[in-house]
Amino acid sequence: DAGVIQSPRHEVTEMGQEVTLRCKPISGHDYLFWYRQTMMRGLELLIYFNNNVPIDDSGMPEDRFSAKMPNASFSTLKIQPSEPRDSAVYFCASSFGNSPLHFGNGTRLTVT
Amino acid sequence: KNEVEQSPQNLTAQEGEFITINCSYSVGISALHWLQQHPGGGIVSLFMLSSGKKKHGRLIATINIQEKHSSLHITASHPRDSAVYICAIYSPDSNYQLIWGAGTKLIIKP
């Protein structure tokens, strides 16, 4: 299996633009997690899904952030409108049940 | 006080040395993760354990539930082991929220 695949690897955008991050979990995994990593706050869980259903989105910073999982093999994290403080590395991870997490390589987002 | 404390924060060692990274936590857990983050940023899950000891290659992870302490050991360390090692816990009430340690930055010099 290719592992968790995230795209793009890097995204540079201007403040106010819409940003969409994509994730393909490992086939057969039933949990999908979106994390954000910054120097100041470390790794934070934004939202997670179980069987494509959002379970806990309490980590989503504000209404500008939204996440969807239309099917078992694809999820998106959208920021609209983006702001400079959203600059971070965004990780997607998946797991089967409570097995260890498998992380994607992350998307480095820079909002200018 | 953080619920997960790692030590040391930074560690520099010579190739071949035996490395120990410690993780202490203050809450009940259902499982503990050790993860590795390379300079390029990618995160790899090394171990998830809830008791005893696990071994994979040169890596060994142990956990003492009574003492609320876990250690990650690297035998015969190599420069490619240079990375940030992160301890994270699942508490029974955390509902898949991981509580993260701050990480230990390990540099292995040739």
PDB file of C-alpha atoms in Angstrom:
ATOM      1  CA  ASP A   1       0.000   0.000   0.000  1.00  0.00           C
ATOM      2  CA  ALA A   2       1.258   3.497  -0.796  1.00  0.00           C
ATOM      3  CA  GLY A   3       0.405   4.809   2.636  1.00  0.00           C
ATOM      4  CA  VAL A   4      -1.573   7.934   3.388  1.00  0.00           C
ATOM      5  CA  ILE A   5      -1.299  10.309   0.443  1.00  0.00           C
ATOM      6  CA  GLN A   6      -1.672  14.033   0.872  1.00  0.00           C
ATOM      7  CA  SER A   7      -1.691  16.743  -1.741  1.00  0.00           C
ATOM      8  CA  PRO A   8      -0.347  19.213  -2.400  1.00  0.00           C
ATOM      9  CA  ARG A   9       2.984  18.913  -0.542  1.00  0.00           C
ATOM     10  CA  HIS A  10       3.359  22.687  -0.501  1.00  0.00           C
ATOM     11  CA  GLU A  11       0.815  25.430  -0.951  1.00  0.00           C
ATOM     12  CA  VAL A  12       1.524  29.135  -1.024  1.00  0.00           C
ATOM     13  CA  THR A  13      -1.455  31.425  -1.287  1.00  0.00           C
ATOM     14  CA  GLU A  14      -2.493  34.955  -0.591  1.00  0.00           C
ATOM     15  CA  MET A  15      -4.662  35.968   2.304  1.00  0.00           C
ATOM     16  CA  GLY A  16      -8.329  35.683   1.462  1.00  0.00           C
ATOM     17  CA  GLN A  17      -7.963  32.853  -1.017  1.00  0.00           C
ATOM     18  CA  GLU A  18      -9.614  29.480  -0.619  1.00  0.00           C
ATOM     19  CA  VAL A  19      -7.300  26.587   0.142  1.00  0.00           C
ATOM     20  CA  THR A  20      -8.183  22.914  -0.269  1.00  0.00           C
ATOM     21  CA  LEU A  21      -6.011  20.168   1.155  1.00  0.00           C
ATOM     22  CA  ARG A  22      -6.566  16.581   0.099  1.00  0.00           C
ATOM     23  CA  CYS A  23      -6.015  13.227   1.707  1.00  0.00           C
ATOM     24  CA  LYS A  24      -6.290   9.627   0.587  1.00  0.00           C
ATOM     25  CA  PRO A  25      -6.208   7.265   3.560  1.00  0.00           C
ATOM     26  CA  ILE A  26      -4.876   3.744   3.524  1.00  0.00           C
ATOM     27  CA  SER A  27      -7.391   1.395   1.996  1.00  0.00           C
ATOM     28  CA  GLY A  28      -9.416  -0.410   4.643  1.00  0.00           C
ATOM     29  CA  HIS A  29      -8.763   2.131   7.377  1.00  0.00           C
ATOM     30  CA  ASP A  30     -11.944   3.337   9.035  1.00  0.00           C
ATOM     31  CA  TYR A  31     -10.601   6.348  10.921  1.00  0.00           C
ATOM     32  CA  LEU A  32      -9.232   9.517   9.360  1.00  0.00           C
ATOM     33  CA  PHE A  33      -7.695  12.406  11.266  1.00  0.00           C
ATOM     34  CA  TRP A  34      -6.660  15.924  10.292  1.00  0.00           C
ATOM     35  CA  TYR A  35      -3.888  17.495  12.381  1.00  0.00           C
ATOM     36  CA  ARG A  36      -2.206  20.873  12.244  1.00  0.00           C
ATOM     37  CA  GLN A  37       1.361  21.429  13.389  1.00  0.00           C
ATOM     38  CA  THR A  38       2.829  24.814  14.300  1.00  0.00           C
ATOM     39  CA  MET A  39       5.883  25.814  16.257  1.00  0.00           C
ATOM     40  CA  MET A  40       3.769  27.561  18.850  1.00  0.00           C
ATOM     41  CA  ARG A  41       1.099  24.945  19.445  1.00  0.00           C
ATOM     42  CA  GLY A  42       2.683  21.680  18.327  1.00  0.00           C
ATOM     43  CA  LEU A  43       0.360  19.060  16.882  1.00  0.00           C
ATOM     44  CA  GLU A  44      -3.342  19.731  17.217  1.00  0.00           C
ATOM     45  CA  LEU A  45      -6.217  17.494  16.204  1.00  0.00           C
ATOM     46  CA  LEU A  46      -8.630  19.435  14.030  1.00  0.00           C
ATOM     47  CA  ILE A  47     -11.238  16.815  13.213  1.00  0.00           C
ATOM     48  CA  TYR A  48     -11.616  13.096  12.811  1.00  0.00           C
ATOM     49  CA  PHE A  49     -13.945  10.808  10.914  1.00  0.00           C
ATOM     50  CA  ASN A  50     -15.093   7.263  11.522  1.00  0.00           C
ATOM     51  CA  ASN A  51     -16.537   5.439   8.529  1.00  0.00           C
ATOM     52  CA  ASN A  52     -16.711   8.782   6.679  1.00  0.00           C
ATOM     53  CA  VAL A  53     -18.774  10.414   9.429  1.00  0.00           C
ATOM     54  CA  PRO A  54     -17.298  13.394  11.313  1.00  0.00           C
ATOM     55  CA  ILE A  55     -17.094  12.413  14.969  1.00  0.00           C
ATOM     56  CA  ASP A  56     -15.312  15.288  16.667  1.00  0.00           C
ATOM     57  CA  ASP A  57     -14.632  18.645  15.057  1.00  0.00           C
ATOM     58  CA  SER A  58     -14.040  20.534  18.286  1.00  0.00           C
ATOM     59  CA  GLY A  59     -10.471  21.221  17.217  1.00  0.00           C
ATOM     60  CA  MET A  60     -11.496  23.106  14.102  1.00  0.00           C
ATOM     61  CA  PRO A  61     -10.363  26.646  14.853  1.00  0.00           C
ATOM     62  CA  GLU A  62     -13.310  28.529  13.381  1.00  0.00           C
ATOM     63  CA  ASP A  63     -15.958  28.573  10.715  1.00  0.00           C
ATOM     64  CA  ARG A  64     -13.400  29.306   8.030  1.00  0.00           C
ATOM     65  CA  PHE A  65     -12.316  25.666   8.332  1.00  0.00           C
ATOM     66  CA  SER A  66     -14.389  22.811   6.978  1.00  0.00           C
ATOM     67  CA  ALA A  67     -13.667  19.157   6.305  1.00  0.00           C
ATOM     68  CA  LYS A  68     -15.484  16.541   4.296  1.00  0.00           C
ATOM     69  CA  MET A  69     -15.125  12.852   3.655  1.00  0.00           C
ATOM     70  CA  PRO A  70     -17.436  11.984   0.767  1.00  0.00           C
ATOM     71  CA  ASN A  71     -16.199   8.385   0.633  1.00  0.00           C
ATOM     72  CA  ALA A  72     -13.810   5.995   2.346  1.00  0.00           C
ATOM     73  CA  SER A  73     -10.901   6.888   0.093  1.00  0.00           C
ATOM     74  CA  PHE A  74     -10.908  10.669   0.099  1.00  0.00           C
ATOM     75  CA  SER A  75     -11.101  13.622   2.450  1.00  0.00           C
ATOM     76  CA  THR A  76     -10.637  17.364   2.069  1.00  0.00           C
ATOM     77  CA  LEU A  77      -9.835  20.141   4.483  1.00  0.00           C
ATOM     78  CA  LYS A  78     -10.863  23.547   3.221  1.00  0.00           C
ATOM     79  CA  ILE A  79      -9.973  26.982   4.520  1.00  0.00           C
ATOM     80  CA  GLN A  80     -12.027  29.884   3.213  1.00  0.00           C
ATOM     81  CA  PRO A  81     -10.933  32.632   3.452  1.00  0.00           C
ATOM     82  CA  SER A  82      -7.349  31.843   4.396  1.00  0.00           C
ATOM     83  CA  GLU A  83      -5.357  34.041   6.787  1.00  0.00           C
ATOM     84  CA  PRO A  84      -1.616  34.270   7.523  1.00  0.00           C
ATOM     85  CA  ARG A  85      -2.143  32.650  10.938  1.00  0.00           C
ATOM     86  CA  ASP A  86      -3.322  29.502   9.142  1.00  0.00           C
ATOM     87  CA  SER A  87       0.238  28.925   7.936  1.00  0.00           C
ATOM     88  CA  ALA A  88       1.253  25.519   9.270  1.00  0.00           C
ATOM     89  CA  VAL A  89       1.872  21.947   8.263  1.00  0.00           C
ATOM     90  CA  TYR A  90      -1.363  20.010   7.949  1.00  0.00           C
ATOM     91  CA  PHE A  91      -1.193  16.260   8.445  1.00  0.00           C
ATOM     92  CA  CYS A  92      -3.722  13.631   7.572  1.00  0.00           C
ATOM     93  CA  ALA A  93      -3.566  10.276   9.356  1.00  0.00           C
ATOM     94  CA  SER A  94      -5.609   7.108   9.162  1.00  0.00           C
ATOM     95  CA  SER A  95      -6.000   3.978  11.230  1.00  0.00           C
ATOM     96  CA  PHE A  96      -8.016   0.818  11.466  1.00  0.00           C
ATOM     97  CA  GLY A  97      -9.831   0.714  14.781  1.00  0.00           C
ATOM     98  CA  ASN A  98      -7.386   1.604  17.522  1.00  0.00           C
ATOM     99  CA  SER A  99      -4.320   0.415  15.622  1.00  0.00           C
ATOM    100  CA  PRO A 100      -1.352   2.774  15.280  1.00  0.00           C
ATOM    101  CA  LEU A 101      -1.862   5.906  13.232  1.00  0.00           C
ATOM    102  CA  HIS A 102      -0.354   6.180   9.776  1.00  0.00           C
ATOM    103  CA  PHE A 103       0.506   9.713   8.805  1.00  0.00           C
ATOM    104  CA  GLY A 104       0.765  11.325   5.425  1.00  0.00           C
ATOM    105  CA  ASN A 105       3.769  13.476   4.583  1.00  0.00           C
ATOM    106  CA  GLY A 106       1.850  16.627   5.310  1.00  0.00           C
ATOM    107  CA  THR A 107       0.984  19.774   3.385  1.00  0.00           C
ATOM    108  CA  ARG A 108       3.015  22.852   4.202  1.00  0.00           C
ATOM    109  CA  LEU A 109       0.689  25.823   3.870  1.00  0.00           C
ATOM    110  CA  THR A 110       1.981  29.371   3.668  1.00  0.00           C
ATOM    111  CA  VAL A 111      -0.532  32.191   3.578  1.00  0.00           C
ATOM    112  CA  THR A 112       0.974  35.569   2.739  1.00  0.00           C
TER     113      THR A 112
ATOM    114  CA  LYS B   1       1.979  21.338  33.974  1.00  0.00           C
ATOM    115  CA  ASN B   2       1.737  19.369  30.755  1.00  0.00           C
ATOM    116  CA  GLU B   3       0.057  16.007  30.980  1.00  0.00           C
ATOM    117  CA  VAL B   4       2.861  14.461  28.914  1.00  0.00           C
ATOM    118  CA  GLU B   5       6.446  15.321  29.709  1.00  0.00           C
ATOM    119  CA  GLN B   6       9.393  14.168  27.652  1.00  0.00           C
ATOM    120  CA  SER B   7      13.058  14.229  28.505  1.00  0.00           C
ATOM    121  CA  PRO B   8      15.499  15.229  27.367  1.00  0.00           C
ATOM    122  CA  GLN B   9      14.294  17.998  25.074  1.00  0.00           C
ATOM    123  CA  ASN B  10      17.469  17.760  23.039  1.00  0.00           C
ATOM    124  CA  LEU B  11      19.977  14.957  22.798  1.00  0.00           C
ATOM    125  CA  THR B  12      23.190  14.778  20.811  1.00  0.00           C
ATOM    126  CA  ALA B  13      25.144  11.530  20.762  1.00  0.00           C
ATOM    127  CA  GLN B  14      27.822   9.754  18.795  1.00  0.00           C
ATOM    128  CA  GLU B  15      27.041   7.028  16.321  1.00  0.00           C
ATOM    129  CA  GLY B  16      26.818   3.678  18.055  1.00  0.00           C
ATOM    130  CA  GLU B  17      25.646   4.991  21.409  1.00  0.00           C
ATOM    131  CA  PHE B  18      22.640   3.548  23.217  1.00  0.00           C
ATOM    132  CA  ILE B  19      19.897   6.152  23.326  1.00  0.00           C
ATOM    133  CA  THR B  20      17.079   6.505  25.851  1.00  0.00           C
ATOM    134  CA  ILE B  21      14.224   8.962  25.583  1.00  0.00           C
ATOM    135  CA  ASN B  22      11.774   9.186  28.454  1.00  0.00           C
ATOM    136  CA  CYS B  23       8.090   9.998  28.615  1.00  0.00           C
ATOM    137  CA  SER B  24       6.094  10.576  31.784  1.00  0.00           C
ATOM    138  CA  TYR B  25       2.392  11.240  31.930  1.00  0.00           C
ATOM    139  CA  SER B  26       0.030  12.260  34.667  1.00  0.00           C
ATOM    140  CA  VAL B  27      -3.316  10.819  33.558  1.00  0.00           C
ATOM    141  CA  GLY B  28      -4.693   7.354  33.050  1.00  0.00           C
ATOM    142  CA  ILE B  29      -4.108   6.062  29.552  1.00  0.00           C
ATOM    143  CA  SER B  30      -5.538   3.489  27.228  1.00  0.00           C
ATOM    144  CA  ALA B  31      -2.484   3.494  24.954  1.00  0.00           C
ATOM    145  CA  LEU B  32       0.758   5.335  24.314  1.00  0.00           C
ATOM    146  CA  HIS B  33       2.291   6.204  20.948  1.00  0.00           C
ATOM    147  CA  TRP B  34       5.910   6.777  20.061  1.00  0.00           C
ATOM    148  CA  LEU B  35       6.278   8.677  16.798  1.00  0.00           C
ATOM    149  CA  GLN B  36       9.229   9.850  14.768  1.00  0.00           C
ATOM    150  CA  GLN B  37       9.313  13.062  12.773  1.00  0.00           C
ATOM    151  CA  HIS B  38      12.155  13.480  10.331  1.00  0.00           C
ATOM    152  CA  PRO B  39      13.690  16.824   9.358  1.00  0.00           C
ATOM    153  CA  GLY B  40      11.650  16.733   6.164  1.00  0.00           C
ATOM    154  CA  GLY B  41       8.540  16.797   8.316  1.00  0.00           C
ATOM    155  CA  GLY B  42       7.035  13.353   7.754  1.00  0.00           C
ATOM    156  CA  ILE B  43       5.647  11.583  10.826  1.00  0.00           C
ATOM    157  CA  VAL B  44       5.959   7.850  11.331  1.00  0.00           C
ATOM    158  CA  SER B  45       4.276   5.890  14.063  1.00  0.00           C
ATOM    159  CA  LEU B  46       6.920   3.699  15.683  1.00  0.00           C
ATOM    160  CA  PHE B  47       4.988   1.929  18.418  1.00  0.00           C
ATOM    161  CA  MET B  48       1.640   1.903  20.091  1.00  0.00           C
ATOM    162  CA  LEU B  49       1.658   0.096  23.409  1.00  0.00           C
ATOM    163  CA  SER B  50      -0.461  -0.245  26.492  1.00  0.00           C
ATOM    164  CA  SER B  51       1.729  -2.586  28.524  1.00  0.00           C
ATOM    165  CA  GLY B  52       5.098  -4.270  28.592  1.00  0.00           C
ATOM    166  CA  LYS B  53       7.611  -3.924  25.839  1.00  0.00           C
ATOM    167  CA  LYS B  54       7.775  -3.857  22.060  1.00  0.00           C
ATOM    168  CA  LYS B  55      10.779  -4.218  19.804  1.00  0.00           C
ATOM    169  CA  HIS B  56      11.262  -3.390  16.154  1.00  0.00           C
ATOM    170  CA  GLY B  57      14.754  -3.638  14.762  1.00  0.00           C
ATOM    171  CA  ARG B  58      17.012  -1.412  16.845  1.00  0.00           C
ATOM    172  CA  LEU B  59      14.087   0.292  18.554  1.00  0.00           C
ATOM    173  CA  ILE B  60      12.630  -0.831  21.858  1.00  0.00           C
ATOM    174  CA  ALA B  61       9.717   0.755  23.677  1.00  0.00           C
ATOM    175  CA  THR B  62       8.744  -0.033  27.238  1.00  0.00           C
ATOM    176  CA  ILE B  63       5.933   1.155  29.414  1.00  0.00           C
ATOM    177  CA  ASN B  64       5.287   0.975  33.148  1.00  0.00           C
ATOM    178  CA  ILE B  65       1.627   1.683  33.742  1.00  0.00           C
ATOM    179  CA  GLN B  66       1.962   1.892  37.536  1.00  0.00           C
ATOM    180  CA  GLU B  67       4.726   4.480  37.282  1.00  0.00           C
ATOM    181  CA  LYS B  68       3.092   6.265  34.337  1.00  0.00           C
ATOM    182  CA  HIS B  69       6.335   6.153  32.420  1.00  0.00           C
ATOM    183  CA  SER B  70       7.537   4.967  29.040  1.00  0.00           C
ATOM    184  CA  SER B  71      10.957   4.826  27.460  1.00  0.00           C
ATOM    185  CA  LEU B  72      12.124   4.599  23.882  1.00  0.00           C
ATOM    186  CA  HIS B  73      15.525   3.043  23.363  1.00  0.00           C
ATOM    187  CA  ILE B  74      17.676   3.000  20.255  1.00  0.00           C
ATOM    188  CA  THR B  75      20.533   0.528  20.154  1.00  0.00           C
ATOM    189  CA  ALA B  76      23.587   1.052  17.943  1.00  0.00           C
ATOM    190  CA  SER B  77      22.389   4.540  16.996  1.00  0.00           C
ATOM    191  CA  HIS B  78      23.055   5.820  13.502  1.00  0.00           C
ATOM    192  CA  PRO B  79      22.959   9.314  11.956  1.00  0.00           C
ATOM    193  CA  ARG B  80      19.781   8.350  10.099  1.00  0.00           C
ATOM    194  CA  ASP B  81      18.081   8.038  13.502  1.00  0.00           C
ATOM    195  CA  SER B  82      18.367  11.820  13.821  1.00  0.00           C
ATOM    196  CA  ALA B  83      14.814  13.068  14.165  1.00  0.00           C
ATOM    197  CA  VAL B  84      12.297  14.377  16.643  1.00  0.00           C
ATOM    198  CA  TYR B  85      10.747  11.620  18.728  1.00  0.00           C
ATOM    199  CA  ILE B  86       7.299  12.330  20.083  1.00  0.00           C
ATOM    200  CA  CYS B  87       5.387  10.589  22.834  1.00  0.00           C
ATOM    201  CA  ALA B  88       1.607  10.850  22.748  1.00  0.00           C
ATOM    202  CA  ILE B  89      -1.109   9.242  24.847  1.00  0.00           C
ATOM    203  CA  TYR B  90      -4.717   8.263  24.469  1.00  0.00           C
ATOM    204  CA  SER B  91      -6.591   8.690  27.716  1.00  0.00           C
ATOM    205  CA  PRO B  92      -9.745   6.597  28.188  1.00  0.00           C
ATOM    206  CA  ASP B  93     -11.913   9.698  27.991  1.00  0.00           C
ATOM    207  CA  SER B  94     -10.052  11.378  25.188  1.00  0.00           C
ATOM    208  CA  ASN B  95     -12.152   9.953  22.402  1.00  0.00           C
ATOM    209  CA  TYR B  96      -9.228   9.629  19.987  1.00  0.00           C
ATOM    210  CA  GLN B  97      -7.721  12.947  21.021  1.00  0.00           C
ATOM    211  CA  LEU B  98      -3.992  12.344  21.410  1.00  0.00           C
ATOM    212  CA  ILE B  99      -2.222  14.270  24.151  1.00  0.00           C
ATOM    213  CA  TRP B 100       1.192  15.131  22.765  1.00  0.00           C
ATOM    214  CA  GLY B 101       4.551  15.529  24.400  1.00  0.00           C
ATOM    215  CA  ALA B 102       6.763  18.339  23.181  1.00  0.00           C
ATOM    216  CA  GLY B 103       9.170  15.961  21.477  1.00  0.00           C
ATOM    217  CA  THR B 104      12.840  15.115  21.863  1.00  0.00           C
ATOM    218  CA  LYS B 105      15.201  16.300  19.173  1.00  0.00           C
ATOM    219  CA  LEU B 106      17.846  13.650  18.633  1.00  0.00           C
ATOM    220  CA  ILE B 107      21.028  14.255  16.673  1.00  0.00           C
ATOM    221  CA  ILE B 108      23.402  11.364  16.060  1.00  0.00           C
ATOM    222  CA  LYS B 109      26.851  12.438  14.919  1.00  0.00           C
ATOM    223  CA  PRO B 110      28.949  10.169  12.745  1.00  0.00           C
TER     224      PRO B 110
END
